[in-house]
Amino acid sequence: MDDFLAARSQMALSLGFHIIFSCIGMVMPFFMAVAHYKWLRGGDETYRNLTKAWSKGVAIFFAVGAVSGTVLSFELGLLWPKFMEHAGPIFGMPFSLEGTAFFIEAIALGFFLYGWGRFHPWFHWFTGVVVGVSGLASGILVVAANAWMNSPSGFDYVNGQYLNVDPVRAMFNDAWLSQALHMTLAAFAATGFAVAGVHALMVLKRRNIHFHFRAFQIAAVFGTVAAVLQPLSGDFSAKDVARRQPAKLAAMEAHFHTEKSAALVLGGLPNEKEQRVDYAIKIPGALSFLAHGNFEQEVTGLDRIPVADRPPVTVPHLAFQLMVGLGMFMMGLALLYFWALWRRPHWLRADWLLKLFVAAIPAGFIAVEAGWTVTEVGRQPWILYGIMRTRDAVTPMPGIAYSFYLFTAVYLSLSLVVIFLLYRQIKMVPELYDRPALVGAA
């Protein structure tokens, strides 16, 4: 493995690992706050125990997310020094604000974890809300920095120099809103379905049914609402990408030839050598409509992009199809859940519906990983779109492959530790709240 590939692989591994914990860190505090609110308002001790159980999970994910996020920050400077030399002063604002949000989150989490019986109950609840809000802000600020890489702004690029820097304009670039919205909804959908699925599994095993069914209800509402809204943000993002990054859109859709009434490709295997897609289902005009809101409008293909500037096609296309497919699955399950809430309340306690949620445990996070693959691979060969190539930004330091192997071993070990801690946490749920009568058979 050459150093360039090793640097990219290490960055991808670090980001792929961290993004799971950042999503959970953004979302689970809101589940915790809802459970806490229900206990304060209704006095049901089940919600108090649920709040405490979830707060321990939040602490685990916060610790791992903080470590992996710190590693990512160092990697930007160590692996991509040329990029940071020029980009640091421009997009440093969202990173510095993210650091502030992180510190607020850490302080609020400390208050919450150690504030039981020490603070006024509603102030204690408020500290939990602050954990969620600051975590959400932290995630949005990091996405704003990534959006700047996809849509550089806030400076003038003249003769290789970055002049007239405007950090505020750089932070609120053309891509930040669509990316932040899409990522936030993805985090809520992924975490909501994962948490709901874990608790559904415990219900199916007839363990602490009352406790786990309450937890399932809270997480399922967050996840299903986000899953229904996600296609709307996806449409917004697709139109934004079509306007700013036509090469990325062409790679996502394996759209090799510029044409009007462009067809939407479902599935298929791109053949980059022969410029075609095999085994695909094509819907005439649908890509033109999704990209431009018009069934007739022309969609730029890869044939309009210089060869040296074209991104890979197979990886973004397959990742995009996987993301959309899993998103449709979660949206379908969400609609089924809403129908059950409205017209078939007995379905909510049916084993078959709970099993569907168990099947959806990994769906959201796989979709998140696939979406980031589309974002990052689809931007290639640019690290700063249209201005700096990824190969020109990599460190000249040799031996990066060994660093990649080391980090792979560390992340695998850390993953096993987290799985063990979460498994032990779930097993420690008190048996006092087991009321099997609440959940019937299918």
PDB file of N, CA and C in Angstrom, residues 327-400:
ATOM      1  N   GLY A 327     -32.633   3.863   3.152  1.00  0.00           N
ATOM      2  CA  GLY A 327     -33.504   4.973   3.521  1.00  0.00           C
ATOM      3  C   GLY A 327     -34.960   4.679   3.197  1.00  0.00           C
ATOM      4  N   MET A 328     -35.202   4.053   2.034  1.00  0.00           N
ATOM      5  CA  MET A 328     -36.570   3.697   1.660  1.00  0.00           C
ATOM      6  C   MET A 328     -37.129   2.624   2.600  1.00  0.00           C
ATOM      7  N   PHE A 329     -36.280   1.681   2.996  1.00  0.00           N
ATOM      8  CA  PHE A 329     -36.719   0.653   3.944  1.00  0.00           C
ATOM      9  C   PHE A 329     -37.144   1.290   5.266  1.00  0.00           C
ATOM     10  N   MET A 330     -36.332   2.205   5.778  1.00  0.00           N
ATOM     11  CA  MET A 330     -36.673   2.847   7.046  1.00  0.00           C
ATOM     12  C   MET A 330     -37.903   3.726   6.903  1.00  0.00           C
ATOM     13  N   MET A 331     -38.049   4.408   5.774  1.00  0.00           N
ATOM     14  CA  MET A 331     -39.236   5.227   5.572  1.00  0.00           C
ATOM     15  C   MET A 331     -40.487   4.347   5.512  1.00  0.00           C
ATOM     16  N   GLY A 332     -40.391   3.214   4.819  1.00  0.00           N
ATOM     17  CA  GLY A 332     -41.531   2.305   4.752  1.00  0.00           C
ATOM     18  C   GLY A 332     -41.915   1.785   6.126  1.00  0.00           C
ATOM     19  N   LEU A 333     -40.924   1.427   6.938  1.00  0.00           N
ATOM     20  CA  LEU A 333     -41.197   0.964   8.293  1.00  0.00           C
ATOM     21  C   LEU A 333     -41.778   2.090   9.138  1.00  0.00           C
ATOM     22  N   ALA A 334     -41.313   3.309   8.909  1.00  0.00           N
ATOM     23  CA  ALA A 334     -41.849   4.460   9.640  1.00  0.00           C
ATOM     24  C   ALA A 334     -43.322   4.677   9.306  1.00  0.00           C
ATOM     25  N   LEU A 335     -43.662   4.598   8.030  1.00  0.00           N
ATOM     26  CA  LEU A 335     -45.066   4.774   7.635  1.00  0.00           C
ATOM     27  C   LEU A 335     -45.944   3.670   8.222  1.00  0.00           C
ATOM     28  N   LEU A 336     -45.412   2.455   8.246  1.00  0.00           N
ATOM     29  CA  LEU A 336     -46.144   1.346   8.860  1.00  0.00           C
ATOM     30  C   LEU A 336     -46.358   1.604  10.349  1.00  0.00           C
ATOM     31  N   TYR A 337     -45.348   2.163  11.006  1.00  0.00           N
ATOM     32  CA  TYR A 337     -45.452   2.475  12.428  1.00  0.00           C
ATOM     33  C   TYR A 337     -46.496   3.567  12.667  1.00  0.00           C
ATOM     34  N   PHE A 338     -46.508   4.585  11.809  1.00  0.00           N
ATOM     35  CA  PHE A 338     -47.505   5.652  11.952  1.00  0.00           C
ATOM     36  C   PHE A 338     -48.924   5.113  11.737  1.00  0.00           C
ATOM     37  N   TRP A 339     -49.057   4.204  10.772  1.00  0.00           N
ATOM     38  CA  TRP A 339     -50.373   3.600  10.525  1.00  0.00           C
ATOM     39  C   TRP A 339     -50.821   2.819  11.766  1.00  0.00           C
ATOM     40  N   ALA A 340     -49.881   2.130  12.386  1.00  0.00           N
ATOM     41  CA  ALA A 340     -50.212   1.393  13.604  1.00  0.00           C
ATOM     42  C   ALA A 340     -50.623   2.346  14.724  1.00  0.00           C
ATOM     43  N   LEU A 341     -49.926   3.449  14.863  1.00  0.00           N
ATOM     44  CA  LEU A 341     -50.293   4.433  15.887  1.00  0.00           C
ATOM     45  C   LEU A 341     -51.693   4.979  15.655  1.00  0.00           C
ATOM     46  N   TRP A 342     -52.033   5.171  14.388  1.00  0.00           N
ATOM     47  CA  TRP A 342     -53.297   5.834  14.051  1.00  0.00           C
ATOM     48  C   TRP A 342     -54.478   4.863  14.018  1.00  0.00           C
ATOM     49  N   ARG A 343     -54.276   3.720  13.335  1.00  0.00           N
ATOM     50  CA  ARG A 343     -55.417   2.841  13.063  1.00  0.00           C
ATOM     51  C   ARG A 343     -55.301   1.440  13.670  1.00  0.00           C
ATOM     52  N   ARG A 344     -54.100   1.003  13.979  1.00  0.00           N
ATOM     53  CA  ARG A 344     -53.916  -0.371  14.455  1.00  0.00           C
ATOM     54  C   ARG A 344     -53.021  -0.393  15.709  1.00  0.00           C
ATOM     55  N   PRO A 345     -53.476   0.184  16.811  1.00  0.00           N
ATOM     56  CA  PRO A 345     -52.604   0.266  17.996  1.00  0.00           C
ATOM     57  C   PRO A 345     -52.143  -1.090  18.518  1.00  0.00           C
ATOM     58  N   HIS A 346     -52.927  -2.163  18.280  1.00  0.00           N
ATOM     59  CA  HIS A 346     -52.495  -3.475  18.752  1.00  0.00           C
ATOM     60  C   HIS A 346     -51.268  -3.978  17.996  1.00  0.00           C
ATOM     61  N   TRP A 347     -50.996  -3.426  16.819  1.00  0.00           N
ATOM     62  CA  TRP A 347     -49.791  -3.817  16.067  1.00  0.00           C
ATOM     63  C   TRP A 347     -48.519  -3.413  16.815  1.00  0.00           C
ATOM     64  N   LEU A 348     -48.618  -2.320  17.588  1.00  0.00           N
ATOM     65  CA  LEU A 348     -47.426  -1.818  18.267  1.00  0.00           C
ATOM     66  C   LEU A 348     -46.834  -2.853  19.217  1.00  0.00           C
ATOM     67  N   ARG A 349     -47.657  -3.783  19.663  1.00  0.00           N
ATOM     68  CA  ARG A 349     -47.188  -4.812  20.597  1.00  0.00           C
ATOM     69  C   ARG A 349     -47.026  -6.159  19.923  1.00  0.00           C
ATOM     70  N   ALA A 350     -47.108  -6.165  18.602  1.00  0.00           N
ATOM     71  CA  ALA A 350     -47.021  -7.420  17.856  1.00  0.00           C
ATOM     72  C   ALA A 350     -45.569  -7.809  17.618  1.00  0.00           C
ATOM     73  N   ASP A 351     -45.291  -9.080  17.746  1.00  0.00           N
ATOM     74  CA  ASP A 351     -43.927  -9.559  17.555  1.00  0.00           C
ATOM     75  C   ASP A 351     -43.389  -9.252  16.163  1.00  0.00           C
ATOM     76  N   TRP A 352     -44.246  -9.353  15.136  1.00  0.00           N
ATOM     77  CA  TRP A 352     -43.760  -9.165  13.767  1.00  0.00           C
ATOM     78  C   TRP A 352     -43.271  -7.736  13.537  1.00  0.00           C
ATOM     79  N   LEU A 353     -43.945  -6.743  14.146  1.00  0.00           N
ATOM     80  CA  LEU A 353     -43.490  -5.358  13.984  1.00  0.00           C
ATOM     81  C   LEU A 353     -42.195  -5.125  14.759  1.00  0.00           C
ATOM     82  N   LEU A 354     -42.123  -5.696  15.941  1.00  0.00           N
ATOM     83  CA  LEU A 354     -40.891  -5.563  16.724  1.00  0.00           C
ATOM     84  C   LEU A 354     -39.717  -6.204  15.997  1.00  0.00           C
ATOM     85  N   LYS A 355     -39.958  -7.321  15.319  1.00  0.00           N
ATOM     86  CA  LYS A 355     -38.892  -7.983  14.567  1.00  0.00           C
ATOM     87  C   LYS A 355     -38.407  -7.118  13.400  1.00  0.00           C
ATOM     88  N   LEU A 356     -39.313  -6.376  12.791  1.00  0.00           N
ATOM     89  CA  LEU A 356     -38.898  -5.454  11.727  1.00  0.00           C
ATOM     90  C   LEU A 356     -37.972  -4.375  12.276  1.00  0.00           C
ATOM     91  N   PHE A 357     -38.266  -3.886  13.460  1.00  0.00           N
ATOM     92  CA  PHE A 357     -37.387  -2.883  14.071  1.00  0.00           C
ATOM     93  C   PHE A 357     -36.040  -3.490  14.452  1.00  0.00           C
ATOM     94  N   VAL A 358     -36.045  -4.746  14.888  1.00  0.00           N
ATOM     95  CA  VAL A 358     -34.777  -5.416  15.180  1.00  0.00           C
ATOM     96  C   VAL A 358     -33.946  -5.526  13.902  1.00  0.00           C
ATOM     97  N   ALA A 359     -34.602  -5.872  12.790  1.00  0.00           N
ATOM     98  CA  ALA A 359     -33.892  -5.977  11.512  1.00  0.00           C
ATOM     99  C   ALA A 359     -33.314  -4.635  11.075  1.00  0.00           C
ATOM    100  N   ALA A 360     -33.932  -3.541  11.530  1.00  0.00           N
ATOM    101  CA  ALA A 360     -33.497  -2.199  11.115  1.00  0.00           C
ATOM    102  C   ALA A 360     -32.395  -1.633  12.008  1.00  0.00           C
ATOM    103  N   ILE A 361     -31.925  -2.394  13.009  1.00  0.00           N
ATOM    104  CA  ILE A 361     -30.901  -1.861  13.928  1.00  0.00           C
ATOM    105  C   ILE A 361     -29.696  -1.304  13.178  1.00  0.00           C
ATOM    106  N   PRO A 362     -29.102  -2.055  12.233  1.00  0.00           N
ATOM    107  CA  PRO A 362     -27.907  -1.509  11.572  1.00  0.00           C
ATOM    108  C   PRO A 362     -28.202  -0.627  10.369  1.00  0.00           C
ATOM    109  N   ALA A 363     -29.456  -0.589   9.930  1.00  0.00           N
ATOM    110  CA  ALA A 363     -29.777   0.038   8.639  1.00  0.00           C
ATOM    111  C   ALA A 363     -29.356   1.501   8.575  1.00  0.00           C
ATOM    112  N   GLY A 364     -29.688   2.261   9.610  1.00  0.00           N
ATOM    113  CA  GLY A 364     -29.396   3.689   9.579  1.00  0.00           C
ATOM    114  C   GLY A 364     -27.914   3.988   9.561  1.00  0.00           C
ATOM    115  N   PHE A 365     -27.138   3.258  10.346  1.00  0.00           N
ATOM    116  CA  PHE A 365     -25.702   3.529  10.395  1.00  0.00           C
ATOM    117  C   PHE A 365     -24.984   3.062   9.132  1.00  0.00           C
ATOM    118  N   ILE A 366     -25.468   1.982   8.531  1.00  0.00           N
ATOM    119  CA  ILE A 366     -24.907   1.583   7.233  1.00  0.00           C
ATOM    120  C   ILE A 366     -25.207   2.661   6.200  1.00  0.00           C
ATOM    121  N   ALA A 367     -26.427   3.215   6.236  1.00  0.00           N
ATOM    122  CA  ALA A 367     -26.794   4.294   5.314  1.00  0.00           C
ATOM    123  C   ALA A 367     -25.931   5.536   5.544  1.00  0.00           C
ATOM    124  N   VAL A 368     -25.651   5.853   6.809  1.00  0.00           N
ATOM    125  CA  VAL A 368     -24.789   7.001   7.119  1.00  0.00           C
ATOM    126  C   VAL A 368     -23.389   6.792   6.546  1.00  0.00           C
ATOM    127  N   GLU A 369     -22.831   5.606   6.751  1.00  0.00           N
ATOM    128  CA  GLU A 369     -21.498   5.314   6.216  1.00  0.00           C
ATOM    129  C   GLU A 369     -21.507   5.385   4.688  1.00  0.00           C
ATOM    130  N   ALA A 370     -22.555   4.868   4.075  1.00  0.00           N
ATOM    131  CA  ALA A 370     -22.652   4.919   2.614  1.00  0.00           C
ATOM    132  C   ALA A 370     -22.771   6.354   2.123  1.00  0.00           C
ATOM    133  N   GLY A 371     -23.550   7.164   2.845  1.00  0.00           N
ATOM    134  CA  GLY A 371     -23.707   8.559   2.449  1.00  0.00           C
ATOM    135  C   GLY A 371     -22.403   9.329   2.518  1.00  0.00           C
ATOM    136  N   TRP A 372     -21.607   9.090   3.573  1.00  0.00           N
ATOM    137  CA  TRP A 372     -20.317   9.772   3.665  1.00  0.00           C
ATOM    138  C   TRP A 372     -19.341   9.259   2.612  1.00  0.00           C
ATOM    139  N   THR A 373     -19.482   8.004   2.238  1.00  0.00           N
ATOM    140  CA  THR A 373     -18.664   7.480   1.130  1.00  0.00           C
ATOM    141  C   THR A 373     -18.977   8.233  -0.152  1.00  0.00           C
ATOM    142  N   VAL A 374     -20.263   8.467  -0.402  1.00  0.00           N
ATOM    143  CA  VAL A 374     -20.660   9.236  -1.581  1.00  0.00           C
ATOM    144  C   VAL A 374     -20.079  10.644  -1.519  1.00  0.00           C
ATOM    145  N   THR A 375     -20.201  11.285  -0.358  1.00  0.00           N
ATOM    146  CA  THR A 375     -19.720  12.658  -0.197  1.00  0.00           C
ATOM    147  C   THR A 375     -18.224  12.782  -0.435  1.00  0.00           C
ATOM    148  N   GLU A 376     -17.448  11.857   0.150  1.00  0.00           N
ATOM    149  CA  GLU A 376     -15.996  11.975   0.102  1.00  0.00           C
ATOM    150  C   GLU A 376     -15.403  11.427  -1.198  1.00  0.00           C
ATOM    151  N   VAL A 377     -15.824  10.237  -1.610  1.00  0.00           N
ATOM    152  CA  VAL A 377     -15.282   9.658  -2.845  1.00  0.00           C
ATOM    153  C   VAL A 377     -15.794  10.428  -4.057  1.00  0.00           C
ATOM    154  N   GLY A 378     -17.034  10.890  -3.981  1.00  0.00           N
ATOM    155  CA  GLY A 378     -17.597  11.642  -5.104  1.00  0.00           C
ATOM    156  C   GLY A 378     -16.934  12.989  -5.320  1.00  0.00           C
ATOM    157  N   ARG A 379     -16.211  13.495  -4.306  1.00  0.00           N
ATOM    158  CA  ARG A 379     -15.510  14.777  -4.463  1.00  0.00           C
ATOM    159  C   ARG A 379     -14.143  14.600  -5.122  1.00  0.00           C
ATOM    160  N   GLN A 380     -13.639  13.391  -5.137  1.00  0.00           N
ATOM    161  CA  GLN A 380     -12.305  13.165  -5.693  1.00  0.00           C
ATOM    162  C   GLN A 380     -12.261  13.562  -7.172  1.00  0.00           C
ATOM    163  N   PRO A 381     -11.104  13.991  -7.652  1.00  0.00           N
ATOM    164  CA  PRO A 381      -9.765  13.969  -7.041  1.00  0.00           C
ATOM    165  C   PRO A 381      -9.438  15.193  -6.199  1.00  0.00           C
ATOM    166  N   TRP A 382     -10.474  15.921  -5.733  1.00  0.00           N
ATOM    167  CA  TRP A 382     -10.254  17.177  -5.017  1.00  0.00           C
ATOM    168  C   TRP A 382     -10.394  16.983  -3.516  1.00  0.00           C
ATOM    169  N   ILE A 383      -9.497  17.557  -2.746  1.00  0.00           N
ATOM    170  CA  ILE A 383      -9.705  17.691  -1.314  1.00  0.00           C
ATOM    171  C   ILE A 383     -10.422  19.006  -1.038  1.00  0.00           C
ATOM    172  N   LEU A 384     -10.133  20.018  -1.825  1.00  0.00           N
ATOM    173  CA  LEU A 384     -10.835  21.301  -1.810  1.00  0.00           C
ATOM    174  C   LEU A 384     -11.368  21.503  -3.224  1.00  0.00           C
ATOM    175  N   TYR A 385     -12.659  21.332  -3.378  1.00  0.00           N
ATOM    176  CA  TYR A 385     -13.266  21.147  -4.693  1.00  0.00           C
ATOM    177  C   TYR A 385     -12.891  22.250  -5.691  1.00  0.00           C
ATOM    178  N   GLY A 386     -12.263  21.810  -6.784  1.00  0.00           N
ATOM    179  CA  GLY A 386     -11.903  22.712  -7.862  1.00  0.00           C
ATOM    180  C   GLY A 386     -10.656  23.533  -7.628  1.00  0.00           C
ATOM    181  N   ILE A 387     -10.023  23.385  -6.441  1.00  0.00           N
ATOM    182  CA  ILE A 387      -8.871  24.231  -6.110  1.00  0.00           C
ATOM    183  C   ILE A 387      -7.633  23.407  -5.752  1.00  0.00           C
ATOM    184  N   MET A 388      -7.767  22.461  -4.842  1.00  0.00           N
ATOM    185  CA  MET A 388      -6.614  21.672  -4.417  1.00  0.00           C
ATOM    186  C   MET A 388      -6.920  20.184  -4.551  1.00  0.00           C
ATOM    187  N   ARG A 389      -6.017  19.457  -5.207  1.00  0.00           N
ATOM    188  CA  ARG A 389      -6.191  18.018  -5.379  1.00  0.00           C
ATOM    189  C   ARG A 389      -5.731  17.271  -4.120  1.00  0.00           C
ATOM    190  N   THR A 390      -6.373  16.162  -3.866  1.00  0.00           N
ATOM    191  CA  THR A 390      -6.057  15.369  -2.682  1.00  0.00           C
ATOM    192  C   THR A 390      -4.600  14.921  -2.680  1.00  0.00           C
ATOM    193  N   ARG A 391      -4.100  14.508  -3.829  1.00  0.00           N
ATOM    194  CA  ARG A 391      -2.725  14.025  -3.910  1.00  0.00           C
ATOM    195  C   ARG A 391      -1.721  15.125  -3.581  1.00  0.00           C
ATOM    196  N   ASP A 392      -2.073  16.372  -3.882  1.00  0.00           N
ATOM    197  CA  ASP A 392      -1.154  17.480  -3.606  1.00  0.00           C
ATOM    198  C   ASP A 392      -1.141  17.877  -2.135  1.00  0.00           C
ATOM    199  N   ALA A 393      -2.127  17.392  -1.370  1.00  0.00           N
ATOM    200  CA  ALA A 393      -2.245  17.803   0.031  1.00  0.00           C
ATOM    201  C   ALA A 393      -1.645  16.802   0.998  1.00  0.00           C
ATOM    202  N   VAL A 394      -1.316  15.601   0.530  1.00  0.00           N
ATOM    203  CA  VAL A 394      -0.877  14.546   1.434  1.00  0.00           C
ATOM    204  C   VAL A 394       0.535  14.829   1.961  1.00  0.00           C
ATOM    205  N   THR A 395       0.816  14.303   3.134  1.00  0.00           N
ATOM    206  CA  THR A 395       2.129  14.499   3.750  1.00  0.00           C
ATOM    207  C   THR A 395       3.228  13.767   2.975  1.00  0.00           C
ATOM    208  N   PRO A 396       4.417  14.349   2.911  1.00  0.00           N
ATOM    209  CA  PRO A 396       5.541  13.641   2.278  1.00  0.00           C
ATOM    210  C   PRO A 396       6.208  12.639   3.220  1.00  0.00           C
ATOM    211  N   MET A 397       5.761  12.578   4.462  1.00  0.00           N
ATOM    212  CA  MET A 397       6.374  11.671   5.431  1.00  0.00           C
ATOM    213  C   MET A 397       6.152  10.219   5.019  1.00  0.00           C
ATOM    214  N   PRO A 398       7.206   9.394   5.032  1.00  0.00           N
ATOM    215  CA  PRO A 398       7.050   7.986   4.644  1.00  0.00           C
ATOM    216  C   PRO A 398       6.481   7.142   5.790  1.00  0.00           C
ATOM    217  N   GLY A 399       6.087   5.921   5.473  1.00  0.00           N
ATOM    218  CA  GLY A 399       5.656   4.966   6.491  1.00  0.00           C
ATOM    219  C   GLY A 399       4.233   5.133   6.969  1.00  0.00           C
ATOM    220  N   ILE A 400       3.394   5.806   6.192  1.00  0.00           N
ATOM    221  CA  ILE A 400       1.998   6.015   6.604  1.00  0.00           C
ATOM    222  C   ILE A 400       1.245   4.689   6.682  1.00  0.00           C
TER     223      ILE A 400
END
